[in-house]
mmCIF file of C-alpha atoms in Angstrom:
data_model
loop_
_atom_site.group_PDB
_atom_site.id
_atom_site.type_symbol
_atom_site.label_atom_id
_atom_site.label_comp_id
_atom_site.label_asym_id
_atom_site.label_seq_id
_atom_site.Cartn_x
_atom_site.Cartn_y
_atom_site.Cartn_z
ATOM 1 C CA UNK A 1 -28.043 -2.603 3.359
ATOM 2 C CA UNK A 2 -27.230 -5.828 5.128
ATOM 3 C CA UNK A 3 -30.720 -7.206 5.720
ATOM 4 C CA UNK A 4 -31.137 -9.876 3.041
ATOM 5 C CA UNK A 5 -32.486 -13.415 2.934
ATOM 6 C CA UNK A 6 -29.298 -14.885 1.444
ATOM 7 C CA UNK A 7 -26.762 -15.378 4.238
ATOM 8 C CA UNK A 8 -23.817 -15.566 1.828
ATOM 9 C CA UNK A 9 -24.705 -12.181 0.344
ATOM 10 C CA UNK A 10 -25.078 -10.699 3.823
ATOM 11 C CA UNK A 11 -21.738 -12.091 4.964
ATOM 12 C CA UNK A 12 -19.998 -10.853 1.806
ATOM 13 C CA UNK A 13 -21.422 -7.349 2.239
ATOM 14 C CA UNK A 14 -20.408 -7.272 5.885
ATOM 15 C CA UNK A 15 -16.877 -8.397 5.000
ATOM 16 C CA UNK A 16 -16.686 -5.715 2.295
ATOM 17 C CA UNK A 17 -17.848 -3.001 4.703
ATOM 18 C CA UNK A 18 -15.259 -4.104 7.266
ATOM 19 C CA UNK A 19 -12.493 -4.117 4.650
ATOM 20 C CA UNK A 20 -13.461 -0.622 3.476
ATOM 21 C CA UNK A 21 -13.402 0.592 7.077
ATOM 22 C CA UNK A 22 -9.870 -0.746 7.527
ATOM 23 C CA UNK A 23 -8.641 0.782 4.259
ATOM 24 C CA UNK A 24 -10.106 4.196 5.082
ATOM 25 C CA UNK A 25 -8.679 4.119 8.611
ATOM 26 C CA UNK A 26 -5.219 3.178 7.339
ATOM 27 C CA UNK A 27 -5.339 5.840 4.620
ATOM 28 C CA UNK A 28 -6.303 8.538 7.093
ATOM 29 C CA UNK A 29 -3.535 7.416 9.452
ATOM 30 C CA UNK A 30 -1.009 7.739 6.630
ATOM 31 C CA UNK A 31 -2.231 11.275 5.996
ATOM 32 C CA UNK A 32 -2.114 12.123 9.686
ATOM 33 C CA UNK A 33 -5.839 12.818 9.834
ATOM 34 C CA UNK A 34 -7.962 11.693 12.746
ATOM 35 C CA UNK A 35 -11.438 10.320 12.189
ATOM 36 C CA UNK A 36 -14.363 9.860 14.566
ATOM 37 C CA UNK A 37 -14.927 6.341 15.885
ATOM 38 C CA UNK A 38 -18.592 6.494 14.865
ATOM 39 C CA UNK A 39 -20.892 8.724 12.886
#
């Protein structure tokens, strides 16, 4: 959930979600598994 009053919390959560996306994508690439662009 990214809808919060505190902008720093929102930005931190968005950065975390982006980092997790990158890690998952890289891990799947290493395994040779394709993933959908969106769900």
